[in-house]
Amino acid sequence: MTEQIKNPVKITETILRDAHQSLIATRMTTQHMLPILEKMDQVGYHAVECWGGATFDASLRFLKEDPWDRLRNLRDGFKNTKLQMLLRGQNLLGYRHYADDVVEYFVQKSIANGIDIIRIFDALNDIRNLECAVKAANKEKGHAQIAIAYTLGDAYTTEYYVNMARKIEDLGASSICIKDMAGLLLPYEATTLVSALKSAVNIPINVHTHYTSGVGSMTYLKAVEAGCDIVDTAISPFALGTSQPATEVMVETFKGTPYDTGFDQQLLAEIADYFRPIRDESLDTGLLNPKVMGVNIKTLLYQVPGGMLSNLISQLKDQKAEDKYYEVLQEIPRVRKDFGEPPLVTPSSQIVGTQAVLNVLAGERYKMVTKETKALLSGEYGQTVKPFNQEVQKKVIGDKKPITCRPADLIESELKKIEAEISDWKEQDEDVLSYALFPQVTMDFFRYRQAQRTKVDVTEADTVNQSYPV
């Protein structure tokens, strides 16, 4: 009997980014992460996804942490493991398109501070919105991985994805990711898709999914058998539900096969033991909502990605309208169709989701619209695969003429102007980028940072005279 050729599947661990973004609204702190880095570094992961996505915004807004400090701390802790981030193409980590000089500088600083692999995607799969970031990553000798946002719909055929993959390879990407943010990729479809991509391109294929619809682990099994090179998993306490399939389960699944990772389950168990109390605390405080942990096969109908579900619940809670949850879920695909059937991933998922909430709460569709809805229907995010509903577009933007070029072509260089605005607050080059992405939130953080430094040490206070040292 011929011995099978060994082809170990590579694993990217998501616990430090997507897993806690999907389950606990990105609230894991740097201090939660640091004590376990040494053990994680011993596993042999292909990469650890630890930055980008919503972590940047959440660090500044909710945790009062500098995301650049977090990245530097993580880089110091991981001696042997590549660090990966998620970048939304011309959107970077914000919610609008930025000028090319901002994109280039952000990529440069991300790599300089420790990122090895930049996973770059565009919410509309508009390849024009990826070009600048890919070129910048290649210039800095980083690994540019382009992710295709996977979704369902008439336009999204195997041929569509193969054509995208060929364009991605031509653009100079080092690898391709099938980014299945809503758990829509079914196991046998994964066989078809991965096989087709492997035949069409000569760069590695990474598959990323969420467990929302309950098929994630089976999808990975079929994808790996079809030749997928890398899969994304989360250590078990923060796996499943709207997160990724569990790392330990996939490692055990491939044990003794040609795809055997060779990972040490004892070491993985120790890492899981470390994160379990953090998960339990999140349950106790209500940060981890049990609703996002179950299998929801309706995902295949509504195509709602993991992070979007937890944000949706949060929005409705704020409006004291949790009873409208399923009504909003039914409205989402209708809004998506009106908006040209974009894949539902940040920021398109937030735009579609928030608009669906407004439509339901107002009792009339598009009576109230967000500025992001207006921007999307004006072409400011790029081109959708299908045309917009013209009636809805007219109602929202009136007689305004939509743009058809690459949106960033209309944005003048921004860096110098931004630098001038924060000259009094800048303590590091990276502050300019934080402010560029989230001006108000970052300014609040700058004030907080300064206040922390000027805070009086109460142990030195002269309590007798009720005065403090100068």
Short mmCIF file of C-alpha atoms in Angstrom, two decimals:
data_model
loop_
_atom_site.label_atom_id
_atom_site.label_comp_id
_atom_site.label_asym_id
_atom_site.label_seq_id
_atom_site.Cartn_x
_atom_site.Cartn_y
_atom_site.Cartn_z
CA MET A 1 0.00 0.00 0.00
CA THR A 2 1.41 3.40 -1.00
CA GLU A 3 2.04 5.73 1.94
CA GLN A 4 0.00 8.93 1.69
CA ILE A 5 1.98 12.15 1.19
CA LYS A 6 1.95 14.25 4.32
CA ASN A 7 0.37 17.66 3.84
CA PRO A 8 -0.28 19.08 7.33
CA VAL A 9 -3.05 21.67 7.41
CA LYS A 10 -1.92 25.02 8.82
CA ILE A 11 -3.92 26.64 11.61
CA THR A 12 -4.48 30.34 12.23
CA GLU A 13 -5.68 30.94 15.81
CA THR A 14 -8.34 33.66 16.20
CA ILE A 15 -8.77 33.86 19.99
CA LEU A 16 -7.03 37.24 20.22
CA ARG A 17 -9.18 38.90 17.52
CA ASP A 18 -12.16 37.39 15.75
CA ALA A 19 -13.21 34.95 18.48
CA HIS A 20 -13.71 37.59 21.17
CA GLN A 21 -14.98 40.11 18.60
CA SER A 22 -17.72 37.66 17.62
CA LEU A 23 -18.68 36.53 21.12
CA ILE A 24 -17.98 39.36 23.59
CA ALA A 25 -18.04 42.47 21.37
CA THR A 26 -14.21 42.74 21.27
CA ARG A 27 -13.85 43.42 24.99
CA MET A 28 -10.81 41.23 25.74
CA THR A 29 -8.07 43.47 27.13
CA THR A 30 -4.33 43.34 26.49
CA GLN A 31 -3.86 42.32 30.14
CA HIS A 32 -6.11 39.32 29.48
CA MET A 33 -3.82 38.32 26.61
CA LEU A 34 -0.26 38.81 27.83
CA PRO A 35 0.06 36.01 30.43
CA ILE A 36 -0.73 33.25 27.89
CA LEU A 37 1.40 34.40 24.95
CA GLU A 38 4.42 32.28 25.82
CA LYS A 39 2.34 29.08 25.77
CA MET A 40 0.53 30.07 22.58
CA ASP A 41 3.90 30.74 20.96
CA GLN A 42 4.87 27.08 21.50
CA VAL A 43 1.90 25.58 19.62
CA GLY A 44 3.21 25.91 16.07
CA TYR A 45 0.35 27.97 14.69
CA HIS A 46 0.72 29.21 11.11
CA ALA A 47 -0.28 32.60 12.54
CA VAL A 48 -2.20 34.21 15.39
CA GLU A 49 -4.81 36.73 14.29
CA CYS A 50 -4.54 39.35 16.98
CA TRP A 51 -5.18 42.84 15.58
CA GLY A 52 -7.33 44.82 13.19
CA GLY A 53 -11.04 44.29 12.64
CA ALA A 54 -12.96 45.95 15.46
CA THR A 55 -10.12 45.59 18.01
CA PHE A 56 -8.69 48.99 17.12
CA ASP A 57 -11.92 50.91 17.70
CA ALA A 58 -12.88 48.89 20.79
CA SER A 59 -9.44 49.40 22.39
CA LEU A 60 -9.73 53.17 22.17
CA ARG A 61 -13.47 53.52 22.73
CA PHE A 62 -14.25 51.01 25.46
CA LEU A 63 -11.00 49.74 26.96
CA LYS A 64 -9.05 53.03 26.99
CA GLU A 65 -6.03 51.22 25.54
CA ASP A 66 -3.69 52.28 22.77
CA PRO A 67 -4.06 49.62 20.04
CA TRP A 68 -0.49 50.28 18.87
CA ASP A 69 0.80 49.51 22.38
CA ARG A 70 -1.17 46.27 22.28
CA LEU A 71 0.42 45.30 18.97
CA ARG A 72 3.93 46.03 20.26
CA ASN A 73 3.25 43.99 23.42
CA LEU A 74 1.97 41.07 21.35
CA ARG A 75 4.98 41.27 19.05
CA ASP A 76 7.30 41.11 22.08
CA GLY A 77 5.43 38.06 23.39
CA PHE A 78 5.35 36.02 20.18
CA LYS A 79 8.95 35.11 19.35
CA ASN A 80 8.20 32.30 16.87
CA THR A 81 4.69 32.95 15.58
CA LYS A 82 3.53 35.18 12.76
CA LEU A 83 1.03 37.88 13.69
CA GLN A 84 -1.93 38.51 11.44
CA MET A 85 -4.37 41.40 11.22
CA LEU A 86 -7.61 42.09 9.37
CA LEU A 87 -7.77 45.23 7.20
CA ARG A 88 -10.82 46.47 5.32
CA GLY A 89 -9.00 47.66 2.20
CA GLN A 90 -9.51 51.36 1.52
CA ASN A 91 -11.69 51.51 4.67
CA LEU A 92 -8.70 50.45 6.80
CA LEU A 93 -10.34 49.86 10.22
CA GLY A 94 -12.82 52.73 10.00
CA TYR A 95 -16.15 53.19 8.25
CA ARG A 96 -15.29 55.35 5.27
CA HIS A 97 -12.72 55.31 2.49
CA TYR A 98 -9.42 57.02 3.25
CA ALA A 99 -6.93 58.70 0.94
CA ASP A 100 -4.16 56.55 -0.49
CA ASP A 101 -1.49 58.30 1.61
CA VAL A 102 -3.34 57.29 4.82
CA VAL A 103 -3.72 53.69 3.62
CA GLU A 104 -0.04 53.44 2.68
CA TYR A 105 1.10 54.92 6.01
CA PHE A 106 -1.22 52.68 8.01
CA VAL A 107 0.08 49.53 6.30
CA GLN A 108 3.67 50.70 6.76
CA LYS A 109 3.18 51.33 10.49
CA SER A 110 1.26 48.06 11.04
CA ILE A 111 4.16 46.05 9.61
CA ALA A 112 6.77 48.19 11.40
CA ASN A 113 5.04 47.51 14.73
CA GLY A 114 4.95 43.75 14.25
CA ILE A 115 2.32 42.52 11.78
CA ASP A 116 3.49 39.80 9.38
CA ILE A 117 0.31 38.90 7.48
CA ILE A 118 -2.30 41.48 6.47
CA ARG A 119 -5.62 39.96 5.48
CA ILE A 120 -7.19 42.58 3.21
CA PHE A 121 -10.79 42.53 2.03
CA ASP A 122 -13.42 44.83 0.64
CA ALA A 123 -17.02 44.61 1.82
CA LEU A 124 -18.31 44.75 -1.76
CA ASN A 125 -15.54 42.53 -3.24
CA ASP A 126 -14.63 45.58 -5.35
CA ILE A 127 -11.05 44.77 -6.38
CA ARG A 128 -10.28 48.46 -6.97
CA ASN A 129 -10.58 49.05 -3.21
CA LEU A 130 -7.83 46.50 -2.48
CA GLU A 131 -5.10 47.71 -4.82
CA CYS A 132 -3.52 50.40 -2.66
CA ALA A 133 -3.27 48.25 0.51
CA VAL A 134 -1.83 45.26 -1.37
CA LYS A 135 0.84 47.38 -3.07
CA ALA A 136 1.74 48.99 0.27
CA ALA A 137 2.02 45.59 2.02
CA ASN A 138 4.24 44.21 -0.73
CA LYS A 139 6.41 47.34 -0.62
CA GLU A 140 6.96 46.79 3.13
CA LYS A 141 7.79 43.10 2.53
CA GLY A 142 4.64 42.00 4.35
CA HIS A 143 2.42 39.06 3.36
CA ALA A 144 -0.67 40.43 1.60
CA GLN A 145 -3.54 37.98 1.85
CA ILE A 146 -6.69 39.04 0.02
CA ALA A 147 -9.96 37.73 1.39
CA ILE A 148 -12.98 37.20 -0.84
CA ALA A 149 -16.14 37.88 1.13
CA TYR A 150 -18.19 34.71 0.59
CA THR A 151 -21.92 35.04 0.25
CA LEU A 152 -24.93 33.55 -1.53
CA GLY A 153 -27.06 34.98 -4.30
CA ASP A 154 -27.63 34.70 -8.05
CA ALA A 155 -24.39 36.50 -8.92
CA TYR A 156 -22.17 34.54 -6.55
CA THR A 157 -21.32 31.44 -8.60
CA THR A 158 -18.18 29.29 -8.52
CA GLU A 159 -17.17 31.07 -11.72
CA TYR A 160 -17.52 34.43 -9.95
CA TYR A 161 -15.16 33.31 -7.16
CA VAL A 162 -12.64 31.80 -9.62
CA ASN A 163 -12.56 35.06 -11.59
CA MET A 164 -12.02 36.98 -8.34
CA ALA A 165 -9.19 34.63 -7.36
CA ARG A 166 -7.41 35.13 -10.69
CA LYS A 167 -7.64 38.91 -10.34
CA ILE A 168 -6.31 38.64 -6.78
CA GLU A 169 -3.30 36.61 -7.89
CA ASP A 170 -2.64 39.12 -10.71
CA LEU A 171 -2.79 41.94 -8.17
CA GLY A 172 0.20 40.48 -6.34
CA ALA A 173 -1.40 38.84 -3.30
CA SER A 174 0.64 36.15 -1.52
CA SER A 175 -2.43 34.07 -0.59
CA ILE A 176 -6.23 34.03 -0.85
CA CYS A 177 -8.78 33.63 1.92
CA ILE A 178 -12.38 32.51 1.43
CA LYS A 179 -13.94 34.69 4.12
CA ASP A 180 -17.19 33.05 5.13
CA MET A 181 -18.26 35.50 7.81
CA ALA A 182 -21.82 34.20 8.20
CA GLY A 183 -21.26 30.43 8.11
CA LEU A 184 -22.88 30.06 4.70
CA LEU A 185 -20.28 27.79 3.08
CA LEU A 186 -21.67 24.26 3.20
CA PRO A 187 -19.32 21.25 3.33
CA TYR A 188 -19.76 19.88 -0.19
CA GLU A 189 -19.83 23.40 -1.63
CA ALA A 190 -16.45 23.89 0.07
CA THR A 191 -15.16 20.86 -1.86
CA THR A 192 -16.35 22.38 -5.14
CA LEU A 193 -15.08 25.88 -4.41
CA VAL A 194 -11.66 24.97 -2.99
CA SER A 195 -11.03 22.48 -5.81
CA ALA A 196 -11.91 25.14 -8.39
CA LEU A 197 -9.65 27.75 -6.78
CA LYS A 198 -6.73 25.33 -6.41
CA SER A 199 -6.99 24.60 -10.16
CA ALA A 200 -7.18 28.29 -11.06
CA VAL A 201 -4.37 29.87 -8.99
CA ASN A 202 -0.94 28.98 -7.64
CA ILE A 203 -1.03 30.71 -4.26
CA PRO A 204 -2.18 29.19 -0.91
CA ILE A 205 -5.89 29.03 -0.06
CA ASN A 206 -7.09 29.85 3.47
CA VAL A 207 -10.68 29.10 4.54
CA HIS A 208 -12.29 31.18 7.30
CA THR A 209 -15.77 30.45 8.62
CA HIS A 210 -18.02 31.01 11.63
CA TYR A 211 -20.00 28.30 13.43
CA THR A 212 -23.26 30.26 13.36
CA SER A 213 -25.12 27.80 11.09
CA GLY A 214 -23.55 24.72 12.74
CA VAL A 215 -21.62 23.35 9.75
CA GLY A 216 -18.21 24.97 10.26
CA SER A 217 -16.17 21.93 11.32
CA MET A 218 -17.58 19.80 8.50
CA THR A 219 -16.86 22.60 6.04
CA TYR A 220 -13.22 22.67 7.19
CA LEU A 221 -12.93 18.89 6.86
CA LYS A 222 -14.12 18.94 3.24
CA ALA A 223 -12.09 22.08 2.43
CA VAL A 224 -8.87 20.51 3.72
CA GLU A 225 -9.54 17.27 1.83
CA ALA A 226 -10.01 19.41 -1.32
CA GLY A 227 -6.58 21.01 -0.88
CA CYS A 228 -7.18 24.05 1.36
CA ASP A 229 -3.84 25.03 2.94
CA ILE A 230 -4.92 26.99 6.05
CA VAL A 231 -8.01 27.10 8.30
CA ASP A 232 -8.93 29.58 11.04
CA THR A 233 -9.92 28.17 14.43
CA ALA A 234 -10.52 29.43 17.99
CA ILE A 235 -9.40 27.78 21.21
CA SER A 236 -12.47 26.00 22.65
CA PRO A 237 -13.72 28.39 25.41
CA PHE A 238 -14.22 31.05 22.74
CA ALA A 239 -15.16 28.74 19.85
CA LEU A 240 -18.48 27.79 18.23
CA GLY A 241 -21.61 29.93 18.18
CA THR A 242 -20.82 33.04 16.17
CA SER A 243 -17.09 32.33 16.50
CA GLN A 244 -14.89 29.79 14.67
CA PRO A 245 -14.73 25.98 14.96
CA ALA A 246 -12.64 24.83 17.94
CA THR A 247 -8.88 24.48 17.49
CA GLU A 248 -8.61 21.29 19.55
CA VAL A 249 -11.44 19.58 17.65
CA MET A 250 -9.85 20.24 14.25
CA VAL A 251 -6.42 19.15 15.52
CA GLU A 252 -7.91 15.87 16.77
CA THR A 253 -9.93 15.39 13.57
CA PHE A 254 -6.80 15.43 11.40
CA LYS A 255 -4.65 13.40 13.80
CA GLY A 256 -3.13 10.36 12.11
CA THR A 257 -4.11 11.59 8.63
CA PRO A 258 -1.90 13.21 5.97
CA TYR A 259 -3.27 16.55 7.27
CA ASP A 260 -2.09 15.99 10.89
CA THR A 261 -1.05 19.33 12.44
CA GLY A 262 1.25 17.68 14.98
CA PHE A 263 -0.04 20.05 17.68
CA ASP A 264 0.22 19.00 21.35
CA GLN A 265 -3.29 18.60 22.79
CA GLN A 266 -1.95 18.94 26.33
CA LEU A 267 -0.55 22.37 25.48
CA LEU A 268 -3.84 23.37 23.82
CA ALA A 269 -5.70 22.19 26.95
CA GLU A 270 -3.55 24.47 29.12
CA ILE A 271 -4.32 27.41 26.82
CA ALA A 272 -8.05 26.55 26.98
CA ASP A 273 -7.85 26.40 30.79
CA TYR A 274 -6.43 29.90 30.80
CA PHE A 275 -9.24 31.39 28.69
CA ARG A 276 -12.12 29.51 30.37
CA PRO A 277 -12.41 31.85 33.41
CA ILE A 278 -12.46 34.86 31.05
CA ARG A 279 -15.37 33.27 29.21
CA ASP A 280 -17.17 32.44 32.48
CA GLU A 281 -16.74 36.00 33.71
CA SER A 282 -18.20 37.26 30.41
CA LEU A 283 -21.24 35.04 30.95
CA ASP A 284 -21.66 36.29 34.52
CA THR A 285 -21.53 39.96 33.47
CA GLY A 286 -23.84 39.42 30.50
CA LEU A 287 -21.14 40.36 27.99
CA LEU A 288 -21.42 36.89 26.47
CA ASN A 289 -25.06 36.54 25.46
CA PRO A 290 -26.17 32.87 25.24
CA LYS A 291 -28.15 33.80 22.10
CA VAL A 292 -24.92 33.97 20.07
CA MET A 293 -23.75 30.54 21.26
CA GLY A 294 -26.44 28.32 19.76
CA VAL A 295 -26.73 27.05 16.21
CA ASN A 296 -29.01 29.25 14.13
CA ILE A 297 -29.81 27.58 10.82
CA LYS A 298 -31.82 30.70 9.91
CA THR A 299 -28.40 32.21 9.20
CA LEU A 300 -28.63 30.48 5.83
CA LEU A 301 -31.78 32.51 5.16
CA TYR A 302 -30.71 35.85 6.63
CA GLN A 303 -26.96 35.63 5.91
CA VAL A 304 -26.09 37.54 9.07
CA PRO A 305 -22.42 37.24 10.16
CA GLY A 306 -21.36 36.49 13.71
CA GLY A 307 -20.27 39.92 14.91
CA MET A 308 -23.38 41.45 13.40
CA LEU A 309 -25.73 39.32 15.50
CA SER A 310 -24.24 40.47 18.82
CA ASN A 311 -24.28 44.12 17.63
CA LEU A 312 -27.90 43.73 16.53
CA ILE A 313 -28.95 42.47 19.96
CA SER A 314 -27.05 45.36 21.55
CA GLN A 315 -28.75 47.98 19.31
CA LEU A 316 -32.21 46.62 20.07
CA LYS A 317 -31.43 46.43 23.79
CA ASP A 318 -30.48 50.14 23.77
CA GLN A 319 -33.82 50.95 22.12
CA LYS A 320 -35.69 48.64 24.54
CA ALA A 321 -36.93 46.76 21.47
CA GLU A 322 -35.48 43.26 21.92
CA ASP A 323 -38.89 41.83 20.98
CA LYS A 324 -38.24 43.10 17.40
CA TYR A 325 -35.19 40.81 16.97
CA TYR A 326 -36.73 38.33 14.53
CA GLU A 327 -38.61 41.07 12.68
CA VAL A 328 -35.26 42.79 12.04
CA LEU A 329 -33.71 39.49 10.93
CA GLN A 330 -36.45 39.19 8.29
CA GLU A 331 -35.91 42.79 7.14
CA ILE A 332 -32.13 42.34 6.63
CA PRO A 333 -32.32 40.31 3.38
CA ARG A 334 -34.85 42.80 1.96
CA VAL A 335 -32.53 45.73 2.67
CA ARG A 336 -29.58 43.78 1.29
CA LYS A 337 -31.44 43.18 -1.98
CA ASP A 338 -32.26 46.91 -2.24
CA PHE A 339 -28.55 47.67 -1.73
CA GLY A 340 -27.28 45.50 -4.64
CA GLU A 341 -26.87 42.26 -2.66
CA PRO A 342 -23.50 43.06 -1.08
CA PRO A 343 -21.83 40.44 1.12
CA LEU A 344 -22.69 41.17 4.75
CA VAL A 345 -19.36 42.00 6.34
CA THR A 346 -18.01 45.13 8.03
CA PRO A 347 -18.95 47.83 7.15
CA SER A 348 -21.74 46.69 4.80
CA SER A 349 -23.18 44.45 7.53
CA GLN A 350 -23.48 47.41 9.93
CA ILE A 351 -24.98 49.59 7.20
CA VAL A 352 -27.57 46.98 6.20
CA GLY A 353 -28.23 45.89 9.81
CA THR A 354 -28.69 49.41 11.20
CA GLN A 355 -30.94 50.35 8.29
CA ALA A 356 -33.04 47.23 8.89
CA VAL A 357 -33.39 48.22 12.56
CA LEU A 358 -34.48 51.76 11.56
CA ASN A 359 -36.97 50.41 9.02
CA VAL A 360 -38.59 48.18 11.65
CA LEU A 361 -38.60 50.74 14.48
CA ALA A 362 -39.91 53.57 12.27
CA GLY A 363 -42.70 51.39 10.88
CA GLU A 364 -41.90 52.69 7.39
CA ARG A 365 -39.04 51.55 5.18
CA TYR A 366 -36.35 54.21 4.61
CA LYS A 367 -38.29 56.89 6.48
CA MET A 368 -35.10 57.34 8.50
CA VAL A 369 -31.72 56.62 6.90
CA THR A 370 -28.16 56.76 8.16
CA LYS A 371 -25.43 58.79 6.47
CA GLU A 372 -23.72 55.44 5.70
CA THR A 373 -26.81 54.26 3.81
CA LYS A 374 -26.68 57.47 1.77
CA ALA A 375 -22.96 56.96 1.12
CA LEU A 376 -23.44 53.36 -0.01
CA LEU A 377 -26.27 54.25 -2.40
CA SER A 378 -24.19 57.17 -3.70
CA GLY A 379 -21.41 54.78 -4.75
CA GLU A 380 -18.98 56.01 -2.08
CA TYR A 381 -18.10 52.46 -1.01
CA GLY A 382 -17.59 51.15 -4.54
CA GLN A 383 -19.52 48.93 -6.92
CA THR A 384 -21.91 46.18 -5.85
CA VAL A 385 -22.28 42.97 -7.86
CA LYS A 386 -25.92 43.78 -8.66
CA PRO A 387 -27.50 47.22 -9.23
CA PHE A 388 -29.26 49.10 -6.42
CA ASN A 389 -33.05 49.22 -6.18
CA GLN A 390 -33.58 52.47 -8.12
CA GLU A 391 -36.72 53.48 -6.20
CA VAL A 392 -34.93 53.11 -2.87
CA GLN A 393 -31.84 54.89 -4.23
CA LYS A 394 -34.01 57.81 -5.42
CA LYS A 395 -35.81 58.01 -2.06
CA VAL A 396 -32.52 58.07 -0.16
CA ILE A 397 -30.22 60.26 -2.30
CA GLY A 398 -32.71 62.19 -4.45
CA ASP A 399 -31.23 63.64 -7.64
CA LYS A 400 -27.61 63.31 -6.49
CA LYS A 401 -25.50 61.68 -9.21
CA PRO A 402 -23.81 58.48 -7.92
CA ILE A 403 -20.08 58.09 -8.45
CA THR A 404 -18.77 55.24 -10.61
CA CYS A 405 -14.95 55.54 -10.27
CA ARG A 406 -12.79 54.05 -7.52
CA PRO A 407 -14.04 56.10 -4.54
CA ALA A 408 -10.54 56.92 -3.26
CA ASP A 409 -9.70 58.62 -6.58
CA LEU A 410 -11.88 61.49 -5.37
CA ILE A 411 -10.16 61.82 -1.98
CA GLU A 412 -7.26 64.23 -1.74
CA SER A 413 -4.19 63.41 0.38
CA GLU A 414 -5.11 63.70 4.06
CA LEU A 415 -2.04 62.98 6.19
CA LYS A 416 -0.56 66.48 6.50
CA LYS A 417 -3.92 68.02 7.38
CA ILE A 418 -4.57 65.35 10.03
CA GLU A 419 -1.09 65.73 11.49
CA ALA A 420 -1.62 69.49 11.84
CA GLU A 421 -4.93 68.96 13.65
CA ILE A 422 -3.39 66.86 16.42
CA SER A 423 0.06 68.43 16.70
CA ASP A 424 -0.57 69.38 20.36
CA TRP A 425 -1.57 65.82 21.29
CA LYS A 426 0.79 63.68 19.23
CA GLU A 427 3.13 61.49 21.28
CA GLN A 428 4.00 58.92 18.60
CA ASP A 429 3.73 58.76 14.80
CA GLU A 430 0.92 56.24 15.10
CA ASP A 431 -1.32 58.75 16.92
CA VAL A 432 -1.92 60.42 13.56
CA LEU A 433 -3.39 57.18 12.21
CA SER A 434 -5.57 56.56 15.26
CA TYR A 435 -7.00 60.07 14.88
CA ALA A 436 -7.43 59.65 11.12
CA LEU A 437 -9.64 56.60 11.66
CA PHE A 438 -11.64 57.66 14.74
CA PRO A 439 -11.23 61.42 15.34
CA GLN A 440 -13.66 61.92 18.23
CA VAL A 441 -12.94 58.62 19.97
CA THR A 442 -9.18 59.14 19.66
CA MET A 443 -9.37 62.71 20.97
CA ASP A 444 -11.27 61.38 24.00
CA PHE A 445 -8.52 58.79 24.42
CA PHE A 446 -5.78 61.45 24.16
CA ARG A 447 -7.48 63.41 26.95
CA TYR A 448 -7.80 60.25 29.04
CA ARG A 449 -4.13 59.38 28.40
CA GLN A 450 -3.02 62.83 29.49
CA ALA A 451 -5.24 62.75 32.59
CA GLN A 452 -3.79 59.40 33.61
CA ARG A 453 -0.28 60.83 33.44
CA THR A 454 -1.09 63.91 35.48
CA LYS A 455 -3.09 62.00 38.09
CA VAL A 456 -1.82 62.60 41.60
CA ASP A 457 -0.28 59.67 43.46
CA VAL A 458 -2.49 59.51 46.57
CA THR A 459 0.28 57.75 48.52
CA GLU A 460 2.31 60.98 48.30
CA ALA A 461 -0.52 63.22 49.35
CA ASP A 462 -0.15 65.38 52.46
CA THR A 463 -3.39 64.27 54.09
CA VAL A 464 -2.81 66.36 57.25
CA ASN A 465 -2.76 69.67 55.41
CA GLN A 466 -5.00 68.28 52.65
CA SER A 467 -2.52 69.34 49.99
CA TYR A 468 -0.67 67.52 47.26
CA PRO A 469 3.00 67.66 46.25
CA VAL A 470 3.75 70.12 43.46
#
